[in-house]
mmCIF file of C-alpha atoms in Angstrom:
data_model
loop_
_atom_site.group_PDB
_atom_site.id
_atom_site.type_symbol
_atom_site.label_atom_id
_atom_site.label_comp_id
_atom_site.label_asym_id
_atom_site.label_seq_id
_atom_site.Cartn_x
_atom_site.Cartn_y
_atom_site.Cartn_z
ATOM 1 C CA MET A 1 0.094 0.018 0.071
ATOM 2 C CA ALA A 2 2.748 2.473 0.954
ATOM 3 C CA ILE A 3 4.960 1.605 -2.092
ATOM 4 C CA PRO A 4 2.350 2.672 -4.911
ATOM 5 C CA LEU A 5 1.565 5.711 -2.778
ATOM 6 C CA GLY A 6 5.190 6.742 -2.524
ATOM 7 C CA ALA A 7 5.673 5.936 -6.209
ATOM 8 C CA TYR A 8 2.634 8.356 -7.011
ATOM 9 C CA TYR A 9 3.941 11.211 -4.973
ATOM 10 C CA TRP A 10 7.523 10.888 -6.010
ATOM 11 C CA ASP A 11 6.625 10.634 -9.709
ATOM 12 C CA ASN A 12 3.206 12.435 -9.905
ATOM 13 C CA SER A 13 2.297 10.849 -13.461
ATOM 14 C CA ASP A 14 0.422 7.709 -12.908
ATOM 15 C CA SER A 15 -3.024 8.195 -11.108
ATOM 16 C CA TYR A 16 -3.569 4.414 -11.253
ATOM 17 C CA ASN A 17 -1.313 4.182 -8.211
ATOM 18 C CA ILE A 18 -3.889 5.875 -6.149
ATOM 19 C CA ASP A 19 -6.472 3.237 -7.674
ATOM 20 C CA LEU A 20 -4.352 0.550 -6.626
ATOM 21 C CA VAL A 21 -3.984 1.956 -3.068
ATOM 22 C CA ASN A 22 -7.913 2.204 -2.665
ATOM 23 C CA GLN A 23 -8.188 -1.375 -3.959
ATOM 24 C CA CYS A 24 -5.633 -2.427 -1.618
ATOM 25 C CA ILE A 25 -7.380 -0.646 1.330
ATOM 26 C CA ILE A 26 -10.653 -2.398 0.662
ATOM 27 C CA ALA A 27 -8.963 -5.865 0.167
ATOM 28 C CA CYS A 28 -7.088 -5.608 3.370
ATOM 29 C CA ALA A 29 -10.331 -4.430 5.383
ATOM 30 C CA MET A 30 -12.266 -7.356 4.030
ATOM 31 C CA ILE A 31 -9.620 -9.919 4.616
ATOM 32 C CA PHE A 32 -9.449 -8.693 8.114
ATOM 33 C CA ILE A 33 -13.341 -9.039 8.485
ATOM 34 C CA GLY A 34 -13.235 -12.430 6.856
ATOM 35 C CA PHE A 35 -10.349 -13.603 9.365
ATOM 36 C CA THR A 36 -12.128 -12.477 12.505
ATOM 37 C CA MET A 37 -15.455 -14.425 11.685
ATOM 38 C CA PRO A 38 -15.708 -17.857 13.220
ATOM 39 C CA LEU A 39 -17.916 -19.306 10.516
ATOM 40 C CA PHE A 40 -16.446 -22.807 10.385
ATOM 41 C CA ASP A 41 -14.585 -22.980 13.746
ATOM 42 C CA LYS A 42 -17.053 -25.617 15.253
ATOM 43 C CA ALA A 43 -16.608 -27.681 11.967
ATOM 44 C CA GLN A 44 -12.837 -27.454 12.325
ATOM 45 C CA LYS A 45 -12.782 -28.696 15.986
ATOM 46 C CA SER A 46 -15.289 -31.491 15.425
ATOM 47 C CA ASN A 47 -13.999 -34.926 14.083
ATOM 48 C CA GLN A 48 -17.475 -35.798 12.647
ATOM 49 C CA MET A 49 -17.938 -36.037 8.833
ATOM 50 C CA ARG A 50 -14.083 -35.975 8.444
ATOM 51 C CA ILE A 51 -11.960 -38.537 6.629
ATOM 52 C CA HIS A 52 -9.061 -39.824 8.731
ATOM 53 C CA ILE A 53 -6.095 -40.049 6.489
ATOM 54 C CA ASP A 54 -2.602 -41.571 6.830
ATOM 55 C CA GLN A 55 -0.427 -38.690 6.085
ATOM 56 C CA ILE A 56 2.746 -40.625 5.324
ATOM 57 C CA LYS A 57 1.001 -42.834 2.762
ATOM 58 C CA VAL A 58 -0.558 -39.603 1.250
ATOM 59 C CA SER A 59 2.773 -37.760 1.093
ATOM 60 C CA ASN A 60 4.394 -40.917 -0.403
ATOM 61 C CA ILE A 61 1.645 -41.199 -3.183
ATOM 62 C CA ILE A 62 2.228 -37.393 -4.042
ATOM 63 C CA VAL A 63 6.148 -37.909 -4.259
ATOM 64 C CA ILE A 64 5.798 -40.931 -6.527
ATOM 65 C CA LEU A 65 3.288 -39.158 -8.756
ATOM 66 C CA PHE A 66 5.687 -36.084 -8.887
ATOM 67 C CA MET A 67 8.554 -38.385 -10.058
ATOM 68 C CA LEU A 68 6.393 -39.739 -12.851
ATOM 69 C CA PHE A 69 5.650 -36.068 -13.765
ATOM 70 C CA LEU A 70 9.361 -35.286 -13.793
ATOM 71 C CA LEU A 71 10.110 -38.269 -16.072
ATOM 72 C CA LEU A 72 7.459 -37.320 -18.519
ATOM 73 C CA THR A 73 8.361 -33.545 -18.552
ATOM 74 C CA PHE A 74 12.045 -34.023 -19.191
ATOM 75 C CA ALA A 75 11.565 -36.942 -21.514
ATOM 76 C CA THR A 76 9.500 -34.676 -23.897
ATOM 77 C CA ALA A 77 11.402 -31.499 -23.274
ATOM 78 C CA ASP A 78 13.490 -29.892 -26.234
ATOM 79 C CA ASN A 79 15.796 -28.025 -23.652
ATOM 80 C CA ILE A 80 16.433 -27.757 -20.088
ATOM 81 C CA PRO A 81 17.469 -24.148 -19.182
ATOM 82 C CA ILE A 82 19.882 -24.948 -16.546
ATOM 83 C CA PHE A 83 21.753 -27.283 -19.179
ATOM 84 C CA SER A 84 21.559 -24.386 -21.524
ATOM 85 C CA PHE A 85 23.198 -21.954 -18.950
ATOM 86 C CA PHE A 86 26.196 -24.152 -18.530
ATOM 87 C CA GLN A 87 26.520 -24.169 -22.373
ATOM 88 C CA GLY A 88 26.813 -20.320 -22.445
ATOM 89 C CA ALA A 89 23.211 -19.423 -23.276
ATOM 90 C CA ASP A 90 22.123 -15.698 -22.764
ATOM 91 C CA ALA A 91 19.287 -14.231 -20.666
ATOM 92 C CA GLY A 92 17.046 -14.215 -23.777
ATOM 93 C CA ARG A 93 17.451 -17.723 -24.770
ATOM 94 C CA LEU A 94 17.114 -18.895 -21.090
ATOM 95 C CA SER A 95 13.823 -17.052 -20.898
ATOM 96 C CA SER A 96 12.570 -18.404 -24.156
ATOM 97 C CA GLU A 97 13.349 -21.851 -22.846
ATOM 98 C CA ARG A 98 11.575 -21.367 -19.638
ATOM 99 C CA GLY A 99 8.497 -20.405 -21.451
ATOM 100 C CA GLU A 100 8.848 -23.370 -23.898
ATOM 101 C CA LEU A 101 9.263 -26.005 -21.195
ATOM 102 C CA PHE A 102 5.568 -25.756 -20.278
ATOM 103 C CA LYS A 103 3.630 -23.017 -21.799
ATOM 104 C CA ALA A 104 4.619 -23.713 -25.483
ATOM 105 C CA ARG A 105 3.404 -27.226 -25.392
ATOM 106 C CA GLU A 106 0.614 -28.384 -27.443
ATOM 107 C CA GLY A 107 -1.943 -31.108 -27.364
ATOM 108 C CA TRP A 108 -1.886 -33.643 -24.450
ATOM 109 C CA GLN A 109 1.446 -32.061 -23.412
ATOM 110 C CA SER A 110 -0.322 -28.714 -22.426
ATOM 111 C CA LEU A 111 -1.660 -30.504 -19.410
ATOM 112 C CA LEU A 112 1.848 -30.620 -18.132
ATOM 113 C CA LEU A 113 1.574 -26.841 -17.344
ATOM 114 C CA TYR A 114 -1.343 -27.556 -14.981
ATOM 115 C CA LEU A 115 0.205 -30.471 -13.404
ATOM 116 C CA PHE A 116 3.445 -28.462 -12.799
ATOM 117 C CA ALA A 117 1.487 -25.707 -10.992
ATOM 118 C CA PHE A 118 -0.470 -28.080 -9.044
ATOM 119 C CA PHE A 119 2.674 -30.004 -7.793
ATOM 120 C CA ALA A 120 4.912 -26.842 -7.455
ATOM 121 C CA GLN A 121 2.449 -24.659 -5.559
ATOM 122 C CA ALA A 122 0.727 -26.858 -3.210
ATOM 123 C CA LEU A 123 1.088 -30.767 -3.297
ATOM 124 C CA MET A 124 4.781 -31.148 -2.975
ATOM 125 C CA PRO A 125 5.398 -28.397 -0.351
ATOM 126 C CA TYR A 126 2.367 -30.119 1.562
ATOM 127 C CA ALA A 127 3.910 -33.608 1.212
ATOM 128 C CA ILE A 128 7.517 -32.425 2.198
ATOM 129 C CA ALA A 129 5.940 -30.644 5.302
ATOM 130 C CA ILE A 130 4.360 -33.846 6.195
ATOM 131 C CA GLN A 131 7.515 -36.007 5.790
ATOM 132 C CA PHE A 132 9.649 -33.473 7.855
ATOM 133 C CA ILE A 133 6.832 -33.186 10.790
ATOM 134 C CA ARG A 134 6.476 -37.028 10.899
ATOM 135 C CA LYS A 135 10.133 -37.744 10.340
ATOM 136 C CA SER A 136 9.754 -39.781 7.239
ATOM 137 C CA SER A 137 12.893 -41.881 6.113
ATOM 138 C CA VAL A 138 12.455 -40.167 2.703
ATOM 139 C CA ARG A 139 12.011 -36.648 3.729
ATOM 140 C CA TYR A 140 15.583 -35.512 2.568
ATOM 141 C CA PHE A 141 15.191 -37.302 -0.645
ATOM 142 C CA SER A 142 11.643 -35.533 -1.411
ATOM 143 C CA LEU A 143 13.170 -32.117 -0.522
ATOM 144 C CA ALA A 144 16.280 -32.579 -2.685
ATOM 145 C CA LEU A 145 14.143 -33.987 -5.609
ATOM 146 C CA PHE A 146 11.801 -30.952 -5.340
ATOM 147 C CA PHE A 147 14.505 -28.508 -4.985
ATOM 148 C CA LEU A 148 16.375 -29.639 -7.967
ATOM 149 C CA PHE A 149 13.229 -29.490 -10.020
ATOM 150 C CA THR A 150 12.616 -25.970 -8.946
ATOM 151 C CA ILE A 151 16.111 -24.764 -10.090
ATOM 152 C CA SER A 152 16.275 -26.776 -13.305
ATOM 153 C CA PHE A 153 14.402 -24.142 -15.279
ATOM 154 C CA LEU A 154 16.008 -21.223 -13.505
ATOM 155 C CA GLN A 155 12.709 -19.673 -12.315
ATOM 156 C CA LYS A 156 14.235 -17.490 -9.472
ATOM 157 C CA PHE A 157 11.814 -17.589 -6.706
ATOM 158 C CA LEU A 158 10.012 -21.093 -7.192
ATOM 159 C CA PHE A 159 12.573 -22.874 -4.839
ATOM 160 C CA VAL A 160 11.026 -20.951 -1.897
ATOM 161 C CA ASN A 161 8.286 -23.233 -2.110
ATOM 162 C CA ALA A 162 10.534 -25.971 -0.872
ATOM 163 C CA PHE A 163 11.884 -24.139 2.170
ATOM 164 C CA VAL A 164 9.003 -21.804 3.471
ATOM 165 C CA PRO A 165 6.831 -24.617 4.593
ATOM 166 C CA LEU A 166 9.685 -26.114 6.539
ATOM 167 C CA LEU A 167 10.483 -22.982 8.321
ATOM 168 C CA PHE A 168 6.918 -22.480 9.483
ATOM 169 C CA ALA A 169 6.463 -26.188 10.512
ATOM 170 C CA TYR A 170 9.445 -25.779 12.537
ATOM 171 C CA SER A 171 8.112 -22.573 14.163
ATOM 172 C CA LEU A 172 4.786 -24.474 14.800
ATOM 173 C CA SER A 173 6.367 -27.472 16.301
ATOM 174 C CA ASN A 174 8.064 -27.691 19.837
ATOM 175 C CA HIS A 175 11.373 -29.232 18.633
ATOM 176 C CA LYS A 176 14.333 -27.737 20.533
ATOM 177 C CA SER A 177 17.103 -28.204 17.936
ATOM 178 C CA ARG A 178 17.558 -24.979 15.751
ATOM 179 C CA LYS A 179 20.194 -26.516 13.113
ATOM 180 C CA ALA A 180 17.550 -27.290 10.455
ATOM 181 C CA PHE A 181 15.807 -23.978 11.079
ATOM 182 C CA ILE A 182 18.915 -21.838 10.628
ATOM 183 C CA VAL A 183 20.207 -24.016 7.547
ATOM 184 C CA ALA A 184 16.667 -23.623 5.863
ATOM 185 C CA ALA A 185 16.484 -19.717 6.677
ATOM 186 C CA LEU A 186 20.060 -18.996 5.464
ATOM 187 C CA SER A 187 19.415 -21.119 2.244
ATOM 188 C CA ILE A 188 16.762 -18.784 0.886
ATOM 189 C CA PRO A 189 18.776 -15.616 0.256
ATOM 190 C CA ILE A 190 21.797 -17.523 -0.829
ATOM 191 C CA VAL A 191 19.990 -19.457 -3.329
ATOM 192 C CA LEU A 192 18.005 -16.682 -4.422
ATOM 193 C CA TYR A 193 21.178 -14.698 -5.196
ATOM 194 C CA ILE A 194 22.492 -17.698 -7.158
ATOM 195 C CA MET A 195 19.345 -18.256 -9.152
ATOM 196 C CA THR A 196 19.295 -14.507 -10.053
ATOM 197 C CA ILE A 197 22.822 -14.771 -11.529
ATOM 198 C CA LEU A 198 21.993 -18.030 -13.205
ATOM 199 C CA SER A 199 18.887 -16.528 -14.854
ATOM 200 C CA MET A 200 20.829 -13.586 -16.306
ATOM 201 C CA GLY A 201 22.751 -16.013 -18.489
ATOM 202 C CA SER A 202 26.217 -15.292 -19.980
ATOM 203 C CA THR A 203 25.299 -11.602 -20.560
ATOM 204 C CA GLU A 204 25.589 -8.602 -18.065
ATOM 205 C CA THR A 205 22.870 -6.089 -17.603
ATOM 206 C CA SER A 206 23.285 -2.374 -17.040
ATOM 207 C CA GLY A 207 21.057 -0.107 -15.308
ATOM 208 C CA VAL A 208 19.709 3.098 -16.752
ATOM 209 C CA GLY A 209 20.149 5.360 -13.774
ATOM 210 C CA SER A 210 18.505 5.653 -10.342
ATOM 211 C CA ASP A 211 15.485 7.905 -11.197
ATOM 212 C CA PHE A 212 12.626 6.729 -9.031
ATOM 213 C CA GLY A 213 9.962 7.238 -11.772
ATOM 214 C CA ILE A 214 11.677 4.960 -14.196
ATOM 215 C CA TYR A 215 12.585 2.478 -11.246
ATOM 216 C CA PHE A 216 8.632 1.755 -11.132
ATOM 217 C CA SER A 217 8.472 0.837 -14.834
ATOM 218 C CA SER A 218 9.258 -1.883 -17.167
ATOM 219 C CA SER A 219 11.891 0.411 -18.806
ATOM 220 C CA TYR A 220 14.363 0.031 -15.829
ATOM 221 C CA ALA A 221 17.306 -2.226 -16.154
ATOM 222 C CA PRO A 222 18.850 -3.515 -13.033
ATOM 223 C CA ASP A 223 22.624 -3.359 -12.953
ATOM 224 C CA GLY A 224 23.376 -6.532 -10.972
ATOM 225 C CA PRO A 225 21.973 -9.474 -8.984
ATOM 226 C CA ILE A 226 21.111 -7.498 -5.803
ATOM 227 C CA SER A 227 19.456 -4.560 -7.567
ATOM 228 C CA THR A 228 17.603 -7.251 -9.676
ATOM 229 C CA ILE A 229 16.277 -9.018 -6.644
ATOM 230 C CA ILE A 230 15.213 -5.808 -4.809
ATOM 231 C CA TRP A 231 13.530 -4.458 -7.965
ATOM 232 C CA ARG A 232 11.712 -7.606 -8.609
ATOM 233 C CA ILE A 233 10.357 -7.902 -4.834
ATOM 234 C CA PHE A 234 9.369 -4.291 -4.602
ATOM 235 C CA ALA A 235 8.849 -2.562 -7.847
ATOM 236 C CA VAL A 236 7.681 -5.248 -10.527
ATOM 237 C CA PRO A 237 4.529 -6.118 -8.488
ATOM 238 C CA VAL A 238 3.505 -2.501 -8.072
ATOM 239 C CA PHE A 239 3.877 -1.369 -11.736
ATOM 240 C CA THR A 240 2.578 -4.765 -13.106
ATOM 241 C CA ALA A 241 -0.590 -4.108 -11.045
ATOM 242 C CA THR A 242 -0.837 -0.454 -12.353
ATOM 243 C CA ASP A 243 -0.156 -1.571 -15.812
ATOM 244 C CA THR A 244 -3.015 -4.096 -15.527
ATOM 245 C CA LEU A 245 -5.275 -1.167 -14.776
ATOM 246 C CA HIS A 246 -3.880 0.639 -17.749
ATOM 247 C CA VAL A 247 -4.680 -2.135 -20.053
ATOM 248 C CA PHE A 248 -8.102 -2.675 -18.413
ATOM 249 C CA TYR A 249 -9.324 0.990 -18.766
ATOM 250 C CA GLU A 250 -7.520 2.037 -22.103
ATOM 251 C CA ARG A 251 -7.710 -1.239 -24.000
ATOM 252 C CA LEU A 252 -10.717 -2.903 -22.676
ATOM 253 C CA SER A 253 -13.003 0.116 -21.959
ATOM 254 C CA GLY A 254 -13.019 -0.358 -18.063
ATOM 255 C CA VAL A 255 -16.057 -2.651 -18.192
ATOM 256 C CA PRO A 256 -15.658 -5.583 -15.651
ATOM 257 C CA LEU A 257 -15.017 -8.821 -17.597
ATOM 258 C CA GLY A 258 -17.194 -11.191 -15.520
ATOM 259 C CA GLY A 259 -14.518 -13.716 -15.075
ATOM 260 C CA ALA A 260 -13.510 -13.877 -18.708
ATOM 261 C CA THR A 261 -9.695 -13.704 -17.791
ATOM 262 C CA SER A 262 -10.084 -17.314 -16.354
ATOM 263 C CA SER A 263 -10.052 -20.134 -18.829
ATOM 264 C CA PHE A 264 -12.389 -22.225 -16.615
ATOM 265 C CA LEU A 265 -15.026 -19.494 -16.142
ATOM 266 C CA ALA A 266 -14.863 -18.432 -19.737
ATOM 267 C CA PHE A 267 -15.467 -21.969 -20.840
ATOM 268 C CA LEU A 268 -18.300 -22.340 -18.343
ATOM 269 C CA LEU A 269 -20.071 -19.116 -19.259
ATOM 270 C CA GLY A 270 -19.401 -19.709 -23.213
ATOM 271 C CA GLU A 271 -17.402 -16.539 -23.432
ATOM 272 C CA GLU A 272 -14.128 -15.926 -25.398
ATOM 273 C CA ARG A 273 -11.268 -15.936 -22.903
ATOM 274 C CA VAL A 274 -9.522 -12.454 -22.312
ATOM 275 C CA ASN A 275 -5.836 -13.348 -21.826
ATOM 276 C CA LEU A 276 -5.306 -10.142 -19.842
ATOM 277 C CA GLU A 277 -1.804 -11.386 -18.598
ATOM 278 C CA ARG A 278 -0.430 -11.604 -21.986
ATOM 279 C CA MET A 279 -1.889 -8.298 -22.921
ATOM 280 C CA VAL A 280 -0.274 -6.572 -19.925
ATOM 281 C CA PHE A 281 3.192 -8.344 -20.726
ATOM 282 C CA GLU A 282 2.738 -7.043 -24.231
ATOM 283 C CA TYR A 283 2.192 -3.537 -22.823
ATOM 284 C CA GLN A 284 5.203 -3.722 -20.814
ATOM 285 C CA TRP A 285 7.691 -5.711 -22.905
ATOM 286 C CA GLY A 286 6.413 -6.264 -26.249
ATOM 287 C CA TRP A 287 4.591 -9.457 -27.614
ATOM 288 C CA ASN A 288 5.839 -12.846 -26.289
ATOM 289 C CA ASP A 289 4.042 -16.204 -27.297
ATOM 290 C CA THR A 290 4.728 -17.812 -23.849
ATOM 291 C CA ALA A 291 5.261 -14.937 -21.202
ATOM 292 C CA ASN A 292 2.436 -13.500 -19.002
ATOM 293 C CA ALA A 293 2.414 -10.611 -16.508
ATOM 294 C CA ASN A 294 0.921 -11.861 -13.211
ATOM 295 C CA THR A 295 -0.780 -9.429 -10.993
ATOM 296 C CA VAL A 296 -1.984 -9.210 -7.583
ATOM 297 C CA PHE A 297 -5.261 -11.047 -6.782
ATOM 298 C CA PHE A 298 -7.310 -7.982 -5.822
ATOM 299 C CA VAL A 299 -6.484 -6.181 -9.071
ATOM 300 C CA ASP A 300 -7.906 -9.299 -11.055
ATOM 301 C CA ALA A 301 -10.912 -9.374 -8.826
ATOM 302 C CA PHE A 302 -11.565 -5.879 -9.639
ATOM 303 C CA VAL A 303 -11.047 -6.025 -13.438
ATOM 304 C CA ASN A 304 -13.416 -9.102 -13.573
ATOM 305 C CA PHE A 305 -16.097 -8.256 -10.852
ATOM 306 C CA GLY A 306 -15.741 -4.758 -9.859
ATOM 307 C CA TRP A 307 -15.682 -3.505 -6.266
ATOM 308 C CA VAL A 308 -18.276 -6.006 -5.107
ATOM 309 C CA GLY A 309 -16.216 -8.994 -6.499
ATOM 310 C CA LEU A 310 -13.081 -7.594 -4.946
ATOM 311 C CA SER A 311 -14.699 -7.213 -1.484
ATOM 312 C CA VAL A 312 -16.402 -10.798 -1.630
ATOM 313 C CA ILE A 313 -13.221 -12.566 -2.736
ATOM 314 C CA SER A 314 -11.116 -10.645 -0.168
ATOM 315 C CA PHE A 315 -13.535 -11.722 2.524
ATOM 316 C CA PHE A 316 -13.397 -15.296 1.454
ATOM 317 C CA ILE A 317 -9.521 -15.092 1.391
ATOM 318 C CA GLY A 318 -9.695 -13.752 5.029
ATOM 319 C CA GLN A 319 -12.032 -16.644 6.200
ATOM 320 C CA SER A 320 -9.685 -19.319 4.458
ATOM 321 C CA LEU A 321 -6.726 -17.817 6.295
ATOM 322 C CA ARG A 322 -8.770 -18.602 9.463
ATOM 323 C CA TRP A 323 -9.104 -22.203 8.396
ATOM 324 C CA PHE A 324 -5.188 -22.456 8.136
ATOM 325 C CA ARG A 325 -5.008 -20.886 11.817
ATOM 326 C CA THR A 326 -7.656 -23.150 13.403
ATOM 327 C CA THR A 327 -6.519 -26.457 11.899
ATOM 328 C CA LYS A 328 -4.605 -28.845 14.174
ATOM 329 C CA ASP A 329 -2.618 -30.303 11.066
ATOM 330 C CA LEU A 330 0.818 -28.690 11.218
ATOM 331 C CA ALA A 331 1.456 -29.591 7.654
ATOM 332 C CA LEU A 332 -1.518 -27.614 6.459
ATOM 333 C CA GLN A 333 -0.792 -24.733 8.931
ATOM 334 C CA SER A 334 2.822 -24.381 7.245
ATOM 335 C CA LEU A 335 1.154 -23.731 3.805
ATOM 336 C CA TRP A 336 -0.268 -20.396 4.570
ATOM 337 C CA PRO A 337 2.763 -18.190 3.789
ATOM 338 C CA LEU A 338 2.901 -20.074 0.219
ATOM 339 C CA TYR A 339 -1.007 -19.386 0.055
ATOM 340 C CA CYS A 340 -0.248 -15.570 0.670
ATOM 341 C CA LEU A 341 2.653 -15.361 -1.531
ATOM 342 C CA GLY A 342 0.650 -16.934 -4.327
ATOM 343 C CA LEU A 343 -2.061 -14.397 -3.950
ATOM 344 C CA PHE A 344 0.493 -11.596 -4.215
ATOM 345 C CA ASN A 345 1.215 -12.482 -7.963
ATOM 346 C CA ALA A 346 -1.626 -14.660 -9.114
ATOM 347 C CA THR A 347 -5.502 -14.605 -9.710
ATOM 348 C CA PHE A 348 -7.616 -16.188 -6.925
ATOM 349 C CA ILE A 349 -9.332 -18.477 -9.392
ATOM 350 C CA GLY A 350 -5.804 -19.484 -10.756
ATOM 351 C CA MET A 351 -4.670 -20.214 -7.178
ATOM 352 C CA LEU A 352 -7.650 -22.470 -6.443
ATOM 353 C CA LEU A 353 -7.852 -24.524 -9.717
ATOM 354 C CA SER A 354 -4.338 -24.279 -11.199
ATOM 355 C CA ASN A 355 -2.297 -23.986 -8.116
ATOM 356 C CA GLY A 356 -4.002 -26.817 -6.172
ATOM 357 C CA PHE A 357 -5.332 -24.774 -3.384
ATOM 358 C CA LEU A 358 -8.966 -26.144 -3.860
ATOM 359 C CA PHE A 359 -7.449 -29.386 -2.992
ATOM 360 C CA ILE A 360 -5.887 -27.864 0.211
ATOM 361 C CA TYR A 361 -9.324 -26.331 1.103
ATOM 362 C CA LEU A 362 -10.968 -29.921 0.872
ATOM 363 C CA VAL A 363 -8.270 -31.277 3.113
ATOM 364 C CA LEU A 364 -8.641 -28.528 5.649
ATOM 365 C CA LEU A 365 -12.256 -28.954 5.847
ATOM 366 C CA PHE A 366 -13.056 -32.550 5.448
ATOM 367 C CA THR A 367 -9.894 -34.556 6.482
ATOM 368 C CA SER A 368 -8.220 -35.316 9.783
ATOM 369 C CA PRO A 369 -4.679 -36.816 9.922
ATOM 370 C CA LYS A 370 -4.265 -40.028 11.923
ATOM 371 C CA PRO A 371 -2.433 -39.473 15.228
ATOM 372 C CA MET A 372 1.160 -40.369 15.227
ATOM 373 C CA PRO A 373 3.268 -41.701 18.044
ATOM 374 C CA ASP A 374 5.596 -39.308 19.776
ATOM 375 C CA ARG A 375 9.134 -40.728 19.464
ATOM 376 C CA THR A 376 10.522 -38.706 22.194
ATOM 377 C CA ILE A 377 8.378 -40.293 24.883
ATOM 378 C CA SER A 378 10.169 -43.174 26.599
ATOM 379 C CA LYS A 379 8.622 -46.634 25.969
ATOM 380 C CA SER A 380 8.470 -47.096 29.809
ATOM 381 C CA ARG A 381 5.556 -44.665 29.980
ATOM 382 C CA ASN A 382 3.418 -47.054 27.901
ATOM 383 C CA ARG A 383 1.823 -44.382 26.022
ATOM 384 C CA THR A 384 -0.013 -45.409 22.901
ATOM 385 C CA ALA A 385 -0.208 -43.510 19.646
ATOM 386 C CA VAL A 386 -3.812 -42.925 20.243
ATOM 387 C CA ASP A 387 -3.247 -40.973 23.424
ATOM 388 C CA THR A 388 -0.679 -38.676 21.673
ATOM 389 C CA PRO A 389 -2.142 -35.205 20.749
ATOM 390 C CA LEU A 390 -1.500 -33.732 17.292
ATOM 391 C CA ASN A 391 -0.144 -30.516 19.053
ATOM 392 C CA SER A 392 2.759 -32.679 20.184
ATOM 393 C CA GLN A 393 4.167 -33.173 16.567
ATOM 394 C CA ARG A 394 7.787 -32.614 16.379
ATOM 395 C CA ALA A 395 9.413 -31.558 13.138
ATOM 396 C CA PHE A 396 12.723 -32.369 11.733
#
């Protein structure tokens, strides 16, 4: 909220920053209201009408399916970006190969894009969190497999999905050792720096100056890895959101699209899909057959459903965050940071359907993990697994 407001007053040329601030205020207010209302608290505390699942078996099934997905993906890929980097590819070629790995596929292979999002955003982070909390013997294998996959096509921030759930699972557990927490926490900025360097390829970038107005635009060129990271975290989400409003008002007449930006809703309504993300990318950088510009959820909600839709969706997001808070399942609780990060640069419908969080909702509301034995309890106490409360789960 403060960043677009500061950008507006520093470079008083883009009034869409003020629109962005107003939308952000309404979204935050409705999220807060939704979060404070105990609509499903009784259902969360009750074990009635819930399916009891063996989480270790579920996590193992997810990892096996993910391995099959990896084999199919790499067997049918023309190029793997990380291999191309070591062959001297420049940033343009690496960017093209990232898009071609999933987005440029046709026919049955186009399903790989949806499977990728499903596994990378929800299923594998959930499975890894389960395995570390329950001390599965294959937990480090699963983490290494997922991590290597996330860096294989040089998407700078995707590896965070492997580490963030572990950090929060640790913080929610009562484990005393801090080694794993420190290692995971320090790994994030180090790997992010390395991934940024790799994604730049064999060419160097140079900045165009330090003018604040240019900084909040696609015309700015960072002059190194650190400036690239800072720019992408603080500037890119802001000017992508305002550029989305530019395209909405100036190219689409400012009339709510009624869900037409979603492939699923457009299909249900019999409407032609409006590829707004592709249009915004064209507005920023020029046309690209595979690249999209992702914007924050409340801007997408506004351009599709207006102020009412923005308010309703934000309220529901607040309520769903309460589900993460009230569940006794630590693996599910550990996913809420990824949920929030996803909403920061994705549409709400996309988060539910493409990124797998509809599945997470169903797990939150209709399943309950079978209790596990506390391995730190001495056998002499003769305490059974059934007697062990879920809150005594110990991670790592």
